mmCIF file of C-alpha atoms and ligand atoms in Angstrom:
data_model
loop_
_atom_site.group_PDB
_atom_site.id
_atom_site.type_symbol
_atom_site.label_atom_id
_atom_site.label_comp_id
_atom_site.label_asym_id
_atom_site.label_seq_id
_atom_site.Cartn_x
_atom_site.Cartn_y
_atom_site.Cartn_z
ATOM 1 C CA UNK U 6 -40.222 -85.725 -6.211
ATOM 2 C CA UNK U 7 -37.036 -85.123 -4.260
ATOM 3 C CA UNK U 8 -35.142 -83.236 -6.474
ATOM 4 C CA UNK U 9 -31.837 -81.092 -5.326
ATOM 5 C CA UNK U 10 -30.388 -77.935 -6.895
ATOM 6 C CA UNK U 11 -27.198 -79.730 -7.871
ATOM 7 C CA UNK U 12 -29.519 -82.522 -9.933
ATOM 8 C CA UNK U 13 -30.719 -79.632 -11.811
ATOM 9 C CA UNK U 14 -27.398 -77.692 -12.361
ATOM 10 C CA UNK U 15 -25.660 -81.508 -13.844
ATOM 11 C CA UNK U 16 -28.453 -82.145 -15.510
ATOM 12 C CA UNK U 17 -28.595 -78.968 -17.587
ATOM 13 C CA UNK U 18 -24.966 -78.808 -17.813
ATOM 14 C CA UNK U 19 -25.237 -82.173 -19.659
ATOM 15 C CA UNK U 20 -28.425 -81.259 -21.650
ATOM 16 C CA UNK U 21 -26.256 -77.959 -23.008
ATOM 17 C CA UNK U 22 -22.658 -80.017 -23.688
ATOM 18 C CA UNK U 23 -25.179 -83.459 -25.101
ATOM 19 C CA UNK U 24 -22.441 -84.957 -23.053
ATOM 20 C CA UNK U 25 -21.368 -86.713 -20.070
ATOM 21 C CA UNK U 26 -17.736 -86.306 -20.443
ATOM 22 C CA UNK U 27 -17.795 -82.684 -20.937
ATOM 23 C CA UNK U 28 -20.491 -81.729 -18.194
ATOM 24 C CA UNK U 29 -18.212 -83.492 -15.854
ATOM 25 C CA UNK U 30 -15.026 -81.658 -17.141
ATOM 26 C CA UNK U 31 -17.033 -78.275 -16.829
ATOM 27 C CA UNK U 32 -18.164 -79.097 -13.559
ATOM 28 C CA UNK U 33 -15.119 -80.355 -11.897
ATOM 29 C CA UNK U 34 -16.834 -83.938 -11.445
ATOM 30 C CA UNK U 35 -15.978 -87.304 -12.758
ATOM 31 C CA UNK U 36 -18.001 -88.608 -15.014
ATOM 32 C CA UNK U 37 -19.573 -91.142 -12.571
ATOM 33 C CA UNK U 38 -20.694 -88.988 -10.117
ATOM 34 C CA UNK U 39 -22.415 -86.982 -13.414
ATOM 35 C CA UNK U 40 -24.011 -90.299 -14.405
ATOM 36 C CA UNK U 41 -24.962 -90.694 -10.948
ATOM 37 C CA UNK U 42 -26.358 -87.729 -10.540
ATOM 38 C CA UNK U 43 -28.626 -87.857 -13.779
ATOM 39 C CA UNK U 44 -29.705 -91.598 -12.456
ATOM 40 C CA UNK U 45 -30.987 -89.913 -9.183
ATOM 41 C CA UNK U 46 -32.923 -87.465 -10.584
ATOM 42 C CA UNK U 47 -34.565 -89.942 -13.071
ATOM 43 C CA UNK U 48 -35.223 -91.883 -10.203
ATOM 44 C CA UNK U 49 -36.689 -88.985 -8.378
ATOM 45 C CA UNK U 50 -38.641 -88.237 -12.096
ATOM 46 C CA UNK U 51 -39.629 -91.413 -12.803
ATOM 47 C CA UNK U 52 -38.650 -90.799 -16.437
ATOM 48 C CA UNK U 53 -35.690 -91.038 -18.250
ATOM 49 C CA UNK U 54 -34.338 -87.839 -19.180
ATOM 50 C CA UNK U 55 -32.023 -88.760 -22.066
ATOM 51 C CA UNK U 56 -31.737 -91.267 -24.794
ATOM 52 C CA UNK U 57 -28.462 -92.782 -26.266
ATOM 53 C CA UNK U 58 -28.790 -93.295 -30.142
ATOM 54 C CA UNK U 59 -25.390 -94.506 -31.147
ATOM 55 C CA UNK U 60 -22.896 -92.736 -29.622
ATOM 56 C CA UNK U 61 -25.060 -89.342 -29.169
ATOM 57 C CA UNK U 62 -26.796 -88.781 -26.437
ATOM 58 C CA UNK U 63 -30.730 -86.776 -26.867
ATOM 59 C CA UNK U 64 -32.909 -85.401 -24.492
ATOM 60 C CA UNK U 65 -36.294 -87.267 -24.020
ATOM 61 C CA UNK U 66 -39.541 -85.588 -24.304
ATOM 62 C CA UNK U 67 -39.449 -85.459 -20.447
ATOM 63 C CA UNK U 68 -36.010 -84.524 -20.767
ATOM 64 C CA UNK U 69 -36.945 -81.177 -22.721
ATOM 65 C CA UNK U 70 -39.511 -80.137 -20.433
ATOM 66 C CA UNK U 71 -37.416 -80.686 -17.241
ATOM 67 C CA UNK U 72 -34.727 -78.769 -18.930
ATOM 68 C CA UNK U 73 -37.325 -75.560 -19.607
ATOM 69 C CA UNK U 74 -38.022 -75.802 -15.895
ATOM 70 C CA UNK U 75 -34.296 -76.483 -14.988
ATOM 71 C CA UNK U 76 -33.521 -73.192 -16.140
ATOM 72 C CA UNK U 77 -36.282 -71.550 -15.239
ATOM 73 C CA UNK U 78 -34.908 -72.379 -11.660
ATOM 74 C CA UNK U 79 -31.701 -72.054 -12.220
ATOM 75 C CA UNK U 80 -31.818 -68.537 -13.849
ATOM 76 C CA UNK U 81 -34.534 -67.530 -10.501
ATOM 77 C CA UNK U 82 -31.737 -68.671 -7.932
ATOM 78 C CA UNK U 83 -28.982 -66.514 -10.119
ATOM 79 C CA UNK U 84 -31.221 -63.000 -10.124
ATOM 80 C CA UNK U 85 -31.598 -64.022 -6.297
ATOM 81 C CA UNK U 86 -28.314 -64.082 -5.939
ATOM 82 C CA UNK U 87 -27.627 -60.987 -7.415
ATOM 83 C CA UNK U 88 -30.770 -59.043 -5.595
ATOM 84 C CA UNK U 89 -29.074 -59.907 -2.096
ATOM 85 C CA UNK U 90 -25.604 -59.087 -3.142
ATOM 86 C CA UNK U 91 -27.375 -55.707 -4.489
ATOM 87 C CA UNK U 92 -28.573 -54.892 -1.107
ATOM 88 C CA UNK U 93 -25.477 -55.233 0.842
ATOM 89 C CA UNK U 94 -24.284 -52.615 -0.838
ATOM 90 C CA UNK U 95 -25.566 -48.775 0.713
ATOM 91 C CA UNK U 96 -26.156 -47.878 -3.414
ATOM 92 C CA UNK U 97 -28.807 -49.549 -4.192
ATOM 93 C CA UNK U 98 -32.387 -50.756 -2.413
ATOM 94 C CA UNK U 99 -35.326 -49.195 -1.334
ATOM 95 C CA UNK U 100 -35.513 -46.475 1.296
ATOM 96 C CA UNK U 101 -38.385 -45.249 2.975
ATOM 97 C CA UNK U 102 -38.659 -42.188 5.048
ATOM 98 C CA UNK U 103 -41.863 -40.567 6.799
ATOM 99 C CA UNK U 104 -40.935 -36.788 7.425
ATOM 100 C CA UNK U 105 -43.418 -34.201 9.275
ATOM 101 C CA UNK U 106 -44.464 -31.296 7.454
ATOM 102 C CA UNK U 107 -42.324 -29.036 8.860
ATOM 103 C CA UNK U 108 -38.792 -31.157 8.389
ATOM 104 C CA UNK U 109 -40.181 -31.377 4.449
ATOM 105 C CA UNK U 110 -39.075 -27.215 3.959
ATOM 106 C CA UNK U 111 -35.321 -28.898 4.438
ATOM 107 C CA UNK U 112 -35.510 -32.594 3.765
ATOM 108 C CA UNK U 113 -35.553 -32.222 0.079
ATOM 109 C CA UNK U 114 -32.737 -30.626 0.145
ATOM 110 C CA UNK U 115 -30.876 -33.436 2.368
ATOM 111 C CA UNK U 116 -32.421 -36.348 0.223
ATOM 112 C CA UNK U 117 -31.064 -34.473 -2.724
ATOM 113 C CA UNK U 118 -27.880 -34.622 -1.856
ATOM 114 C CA UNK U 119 -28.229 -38.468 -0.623
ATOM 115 C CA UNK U 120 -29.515 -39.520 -4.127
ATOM 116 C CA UNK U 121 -26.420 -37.704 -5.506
ATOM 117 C CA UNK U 122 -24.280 -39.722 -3.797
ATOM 118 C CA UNK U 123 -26.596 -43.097 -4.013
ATOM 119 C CA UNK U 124 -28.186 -42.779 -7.184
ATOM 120 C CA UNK U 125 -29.241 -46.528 -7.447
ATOM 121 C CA UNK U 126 -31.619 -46.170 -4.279
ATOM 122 C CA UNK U 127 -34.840 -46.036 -4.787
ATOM 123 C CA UNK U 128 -36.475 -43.446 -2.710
ATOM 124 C CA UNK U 129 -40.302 -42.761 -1.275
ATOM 125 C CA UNK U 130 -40.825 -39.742 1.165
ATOM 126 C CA UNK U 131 -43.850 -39.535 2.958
ATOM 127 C CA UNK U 132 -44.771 -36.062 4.226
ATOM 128 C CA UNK U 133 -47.319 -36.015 7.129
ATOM 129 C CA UNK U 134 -47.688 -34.441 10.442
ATOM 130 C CA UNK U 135 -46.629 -35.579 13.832
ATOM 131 C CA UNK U 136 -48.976 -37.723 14.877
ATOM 132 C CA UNK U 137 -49.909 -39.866 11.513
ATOM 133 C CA UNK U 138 -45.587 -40.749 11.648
ATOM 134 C CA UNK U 139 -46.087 -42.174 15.013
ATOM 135 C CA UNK U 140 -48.962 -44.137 13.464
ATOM 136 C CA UNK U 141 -46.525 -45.086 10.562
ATOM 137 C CA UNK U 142 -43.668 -46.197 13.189
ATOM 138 C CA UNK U 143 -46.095 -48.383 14.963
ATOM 139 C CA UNK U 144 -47.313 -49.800 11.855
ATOM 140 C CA UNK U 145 -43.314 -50.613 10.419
ATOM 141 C CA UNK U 146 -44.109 -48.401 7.136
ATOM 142 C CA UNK U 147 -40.918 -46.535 7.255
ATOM 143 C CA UNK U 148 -37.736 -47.052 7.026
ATOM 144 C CA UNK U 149 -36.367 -44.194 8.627
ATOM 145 C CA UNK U 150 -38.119 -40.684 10.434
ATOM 146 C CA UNK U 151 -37.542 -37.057 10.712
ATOM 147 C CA UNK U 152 -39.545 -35.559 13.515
ATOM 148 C CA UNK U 153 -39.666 -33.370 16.567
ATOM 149 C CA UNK U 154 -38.824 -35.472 20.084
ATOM 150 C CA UNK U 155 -40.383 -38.514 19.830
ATOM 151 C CA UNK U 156 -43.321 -39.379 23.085
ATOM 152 C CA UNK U 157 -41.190 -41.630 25.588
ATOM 153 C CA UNK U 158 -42.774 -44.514 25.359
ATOM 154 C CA UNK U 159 -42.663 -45.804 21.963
ATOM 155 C CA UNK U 160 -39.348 -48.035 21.395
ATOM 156 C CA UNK U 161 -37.458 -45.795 19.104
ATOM 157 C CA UNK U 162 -33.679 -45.030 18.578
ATOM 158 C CA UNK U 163 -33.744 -41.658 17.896
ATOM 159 C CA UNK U 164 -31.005 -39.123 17.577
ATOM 160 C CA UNK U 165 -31.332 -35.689 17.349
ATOM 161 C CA UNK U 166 -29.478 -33.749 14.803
ATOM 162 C CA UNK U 167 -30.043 -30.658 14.199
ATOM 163 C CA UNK U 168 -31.794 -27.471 16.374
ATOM 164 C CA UNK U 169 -35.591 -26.236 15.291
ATOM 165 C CA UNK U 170 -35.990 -22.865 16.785
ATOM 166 C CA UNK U 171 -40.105 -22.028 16.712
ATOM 167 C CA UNK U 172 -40.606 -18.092 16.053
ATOM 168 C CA UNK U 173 -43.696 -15.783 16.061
ATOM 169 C CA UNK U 174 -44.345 -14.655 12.625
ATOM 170 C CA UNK U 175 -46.240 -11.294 11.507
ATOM 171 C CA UNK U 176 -46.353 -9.092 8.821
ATOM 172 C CA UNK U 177 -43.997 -6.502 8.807
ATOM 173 C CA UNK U 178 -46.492 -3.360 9.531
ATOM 174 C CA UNK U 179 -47.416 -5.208 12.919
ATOM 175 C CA UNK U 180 -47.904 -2.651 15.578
ATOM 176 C CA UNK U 181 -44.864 -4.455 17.731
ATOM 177 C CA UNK U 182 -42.348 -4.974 14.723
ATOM 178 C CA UNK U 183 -39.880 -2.621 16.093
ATOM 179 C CA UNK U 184 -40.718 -3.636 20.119
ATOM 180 C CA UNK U 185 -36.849 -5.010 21.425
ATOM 181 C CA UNK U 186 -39.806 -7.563 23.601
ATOM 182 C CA UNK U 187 -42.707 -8.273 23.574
ATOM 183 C CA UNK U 188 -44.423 -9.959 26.782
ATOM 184 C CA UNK U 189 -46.787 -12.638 25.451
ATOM 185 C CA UNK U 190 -49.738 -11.162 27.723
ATOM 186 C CA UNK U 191 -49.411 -8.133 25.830
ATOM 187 C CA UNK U 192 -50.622 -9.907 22.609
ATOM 188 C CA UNK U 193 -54.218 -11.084 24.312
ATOM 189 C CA UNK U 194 -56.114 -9.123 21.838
ATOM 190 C CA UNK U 195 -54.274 -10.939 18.678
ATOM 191 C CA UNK U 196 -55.793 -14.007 16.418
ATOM 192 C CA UNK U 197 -53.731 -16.637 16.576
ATOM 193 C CA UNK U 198 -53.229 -18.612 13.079
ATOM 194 C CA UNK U 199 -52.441 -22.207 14.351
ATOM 195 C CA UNK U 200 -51.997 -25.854 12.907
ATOM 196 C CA UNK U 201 -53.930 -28.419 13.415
ATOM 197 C CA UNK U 202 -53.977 -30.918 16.375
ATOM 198 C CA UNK U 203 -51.623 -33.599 15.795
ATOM 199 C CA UNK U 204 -48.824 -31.288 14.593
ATOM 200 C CA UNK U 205 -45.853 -31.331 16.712
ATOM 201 C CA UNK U 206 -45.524 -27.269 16.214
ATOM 202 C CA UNK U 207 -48.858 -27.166 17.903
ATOM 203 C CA UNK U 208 -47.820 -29.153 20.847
ATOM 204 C CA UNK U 209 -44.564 -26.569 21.436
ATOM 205 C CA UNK U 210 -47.173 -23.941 21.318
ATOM 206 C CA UNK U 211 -49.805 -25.244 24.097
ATOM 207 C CA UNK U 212 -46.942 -26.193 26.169
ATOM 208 C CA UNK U 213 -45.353 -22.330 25.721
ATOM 209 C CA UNK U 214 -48.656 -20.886 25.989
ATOM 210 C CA UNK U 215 -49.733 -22.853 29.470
ATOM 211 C CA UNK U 216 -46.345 -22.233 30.699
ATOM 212 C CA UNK U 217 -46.965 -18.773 30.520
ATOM 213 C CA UNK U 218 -50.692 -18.885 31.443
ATOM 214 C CA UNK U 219 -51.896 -17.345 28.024
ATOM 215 C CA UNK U 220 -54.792 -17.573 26.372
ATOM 216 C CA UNK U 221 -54.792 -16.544 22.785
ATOM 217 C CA UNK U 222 -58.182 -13.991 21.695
ATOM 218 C CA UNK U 223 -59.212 -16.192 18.684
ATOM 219 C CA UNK U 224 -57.872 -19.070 16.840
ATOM 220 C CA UNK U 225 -57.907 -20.179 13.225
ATOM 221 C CA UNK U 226 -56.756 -23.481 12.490
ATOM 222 C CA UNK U 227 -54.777 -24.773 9.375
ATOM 223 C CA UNK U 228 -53.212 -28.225 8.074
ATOM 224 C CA UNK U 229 -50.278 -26.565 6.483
ATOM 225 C CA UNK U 230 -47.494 -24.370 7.266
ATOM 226 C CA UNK U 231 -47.760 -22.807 3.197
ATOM 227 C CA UNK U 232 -51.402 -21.801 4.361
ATOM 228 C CA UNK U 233 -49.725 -20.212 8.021
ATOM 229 C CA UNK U 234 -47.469 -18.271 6.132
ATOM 230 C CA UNK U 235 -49.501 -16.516 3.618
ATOM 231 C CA UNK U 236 -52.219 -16.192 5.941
ATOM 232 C CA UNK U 237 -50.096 -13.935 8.115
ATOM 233 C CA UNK U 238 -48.689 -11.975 5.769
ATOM 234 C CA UNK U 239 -52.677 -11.423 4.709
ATOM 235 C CA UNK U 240 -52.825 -9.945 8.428
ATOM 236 C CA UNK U 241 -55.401 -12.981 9.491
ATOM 237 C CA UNK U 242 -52.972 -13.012 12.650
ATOM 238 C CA UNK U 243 -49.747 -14.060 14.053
ATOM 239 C CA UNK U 244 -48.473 -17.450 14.095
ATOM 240 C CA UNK U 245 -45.879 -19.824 15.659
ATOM 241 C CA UNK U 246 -43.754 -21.607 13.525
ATOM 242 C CA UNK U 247 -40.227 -23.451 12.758
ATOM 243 C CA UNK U 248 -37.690 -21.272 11.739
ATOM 244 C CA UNK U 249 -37.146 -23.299 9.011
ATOM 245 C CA UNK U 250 -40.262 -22.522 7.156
ATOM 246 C CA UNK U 251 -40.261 -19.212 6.740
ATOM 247 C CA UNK U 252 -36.156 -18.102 5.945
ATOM 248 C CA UNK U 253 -37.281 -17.007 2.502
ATOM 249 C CA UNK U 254 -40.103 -15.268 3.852
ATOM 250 C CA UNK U 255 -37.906 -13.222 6.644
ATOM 251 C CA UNK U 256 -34.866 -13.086 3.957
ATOM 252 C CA UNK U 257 -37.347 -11.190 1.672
ATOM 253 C CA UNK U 258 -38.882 -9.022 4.147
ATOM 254 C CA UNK U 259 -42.480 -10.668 3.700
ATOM 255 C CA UNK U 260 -42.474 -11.608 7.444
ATOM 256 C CA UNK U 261 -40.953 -10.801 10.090
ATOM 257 C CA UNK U 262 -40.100 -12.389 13.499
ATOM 258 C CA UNK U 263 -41.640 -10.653 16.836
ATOM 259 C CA UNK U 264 -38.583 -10.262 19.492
ATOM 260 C CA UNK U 265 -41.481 -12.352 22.546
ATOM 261 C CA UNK U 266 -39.703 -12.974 25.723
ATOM 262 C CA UNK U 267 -39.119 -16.616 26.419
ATOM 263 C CA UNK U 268 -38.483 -17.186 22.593
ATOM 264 C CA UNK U 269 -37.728 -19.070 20.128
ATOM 265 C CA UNK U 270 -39.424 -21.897 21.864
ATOM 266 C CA UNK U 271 -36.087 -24.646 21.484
ATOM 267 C CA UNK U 272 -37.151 -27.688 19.844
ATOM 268 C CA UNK U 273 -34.812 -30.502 17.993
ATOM 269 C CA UNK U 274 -35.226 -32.493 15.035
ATOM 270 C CA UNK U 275 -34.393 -36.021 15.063
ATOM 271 C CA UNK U 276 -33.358 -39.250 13.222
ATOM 272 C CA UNK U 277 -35.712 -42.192 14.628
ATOM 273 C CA UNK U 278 -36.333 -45.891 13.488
ATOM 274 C CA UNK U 279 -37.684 -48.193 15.103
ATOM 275 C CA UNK U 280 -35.354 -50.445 17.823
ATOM 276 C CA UNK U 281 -36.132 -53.683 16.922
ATOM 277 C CA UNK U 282 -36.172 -52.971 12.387
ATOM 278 C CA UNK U 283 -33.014 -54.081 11.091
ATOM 279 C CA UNK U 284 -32.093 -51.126 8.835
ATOM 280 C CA UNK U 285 -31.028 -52.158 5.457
ATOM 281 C CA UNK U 286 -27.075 -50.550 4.982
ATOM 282 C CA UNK U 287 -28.741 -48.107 2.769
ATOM 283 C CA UNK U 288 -31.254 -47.197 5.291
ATOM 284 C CA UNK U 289 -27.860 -47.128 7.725
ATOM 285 C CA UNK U 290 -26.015 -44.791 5.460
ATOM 286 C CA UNK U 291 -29.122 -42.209 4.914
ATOM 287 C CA UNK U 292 -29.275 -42.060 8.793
ATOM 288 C CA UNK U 293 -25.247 -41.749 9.418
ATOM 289 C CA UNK U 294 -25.796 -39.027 6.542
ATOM 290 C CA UNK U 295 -28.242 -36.705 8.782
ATOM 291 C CA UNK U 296 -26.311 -37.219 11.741
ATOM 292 C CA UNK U 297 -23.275 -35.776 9.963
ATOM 293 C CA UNK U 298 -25.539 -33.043 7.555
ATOM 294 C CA UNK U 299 -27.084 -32.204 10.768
ATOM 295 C CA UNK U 300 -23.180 -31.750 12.401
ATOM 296 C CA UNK U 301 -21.823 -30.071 9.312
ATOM 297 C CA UNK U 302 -24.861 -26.982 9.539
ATOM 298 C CA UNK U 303 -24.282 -26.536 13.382
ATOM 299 C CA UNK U 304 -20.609 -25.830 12.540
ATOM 300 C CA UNK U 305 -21.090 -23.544 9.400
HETATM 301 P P1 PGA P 401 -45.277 -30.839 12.579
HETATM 302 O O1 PGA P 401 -43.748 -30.988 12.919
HETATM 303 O O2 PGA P 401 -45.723 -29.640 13.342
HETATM 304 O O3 PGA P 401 -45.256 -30.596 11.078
HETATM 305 O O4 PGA P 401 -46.029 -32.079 13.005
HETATM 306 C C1 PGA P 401 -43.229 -32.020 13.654
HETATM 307 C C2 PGA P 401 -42.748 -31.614 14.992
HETATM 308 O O5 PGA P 401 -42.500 -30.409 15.176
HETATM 309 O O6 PGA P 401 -42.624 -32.511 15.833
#
């Protein structure tokens, strides 16, 4: 059966007016090329499709069935229509984003105000740490990622956009909580609370700990920077961590920051997607946004 789209849109057009005349007038055609139409896709059928009793015209038995399906088709290629006008627009869609751990203590807050403005996108965060998102990226899950500097050779445009000072955290009776610095080598007796491989706050650490030749007493290792935090302020031992996970903590007096020369260690965070994905307009306009949130913080 070679049937075309147009077949089915005269053909139903006729089936709703029961008439020739008026199918053509509501299609802009004459009524020939109607008639002609309807022939074809008979011919393509192999049924006839209407009956003429009088001067009526009915829809065969075939007839009624191939209408169901016309407008089963025709009603598909409508909501099609529709769903691809829907995502040229930056308000509606689907947006993905993969975010490590330690971007999650502020990308709420930036996806918040996002949906505000975009409240017909539909949004799915995936919080994980550095080295599962690089999995993700490889793997085209995401839409969009927030992360530390992404390893040179993947194929990523990435953009940084905002600063992500890393801080030694201890509780505020530490014996060096009033020091104006603190060498690192004089903390060789401390426990070190640390995450866990894979984290890209981890990877700022051994890097500022082998630049500086230090080895830390004892380690304990945690998944989560929650878990750091309180664990510190237990006294289990000091930690390294983004600034931006503990300004509560240091606001309230819970923790405080040790003044250790060569810190904060200065990391950025950055907007990546892969080079090759074409990024849906909504996935454009959440990345423009952190460029310009990012921009906006720096200045206030
Ligand atoms: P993470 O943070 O330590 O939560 O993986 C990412 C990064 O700093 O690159």
């Amino acid at each position: 059966m070679h049937i075309t789209i147009r077949q089915l849109q005269v053909f139903e057009a006729v089936a709703r007016h029961a008439s020739y005349t008026r199918a053509a007038k509501g299609l802009h055609l004459t009524q020939p090329a109607v008639s002609m139409q309807i022939k074809q896709l008979e011919g393509s059928v192999g049924l006839p499709l209407f009956e003429q009793i009088g001067k009526r015209i009915f829809l065969t038995q075939a007839g009624e069935a191939m209408l169901r399906h016309a407008q089963t088709i025709i009603g598909h290629l409508a909501a099609a229509r529709e769903e691809m006008d829907d995502l040229k627009g930056v308000d509606s869609g689907r947006l993905r984003i993969s975010v490590a751990s330690t971007v999650n203590y502020f990308a709420t807050r930036l996806l918040a105000r996002f949906a505000r403005q975009h409240p017909g996108v539909k949004i799915t965060l995936d919080v994980t740490n550095r080295e599962t998102l690089l999995q993700n990226l490889e793997r085209n899950l995401p839409d969009v990622v927030l992360m530390g500097a992404p390893p040179k050779g993947l194929d990523l445009q990435a953009d940084a956009f905002m600063d992500n000072p890393l801080i030694m955290i201890a509780p505020p009776d530490h014996r060096f909580a009033k020091r104006r610095t603190i060498a690192l080598g004089n903390l060789d007796t401390e426990t070190f609370v640390v995450r866990e491989s894979g984290s890209g706050t981890r990877i700022a650490m051994e890097r500022f700990f082998n630049l500086k030749a230090f080895e830390p007493f004892a380690t304990i290792e945690m998944t989560d920077n929650e878990a750091i935090k309180q664990s510190v302020e237990a006294g289990l031992g000091l930690a390294i961590v983004s600034i931006h996970t503990v300004e509560l903590e240091l606001a309230a007096k819970r923790l405080i920051k040790l003044n250790i020369k060569g810190m904060p260690i200065m990391r950025r965070w950055y907007v990546g997607h892969r080079r090759g994905k074409r990024l849906s307009p909504t996935a454009q306009a959440f990345r423009q946004f952190v460029i310009d949130e990012g921009a906006r913080q720096a200045v206030s």
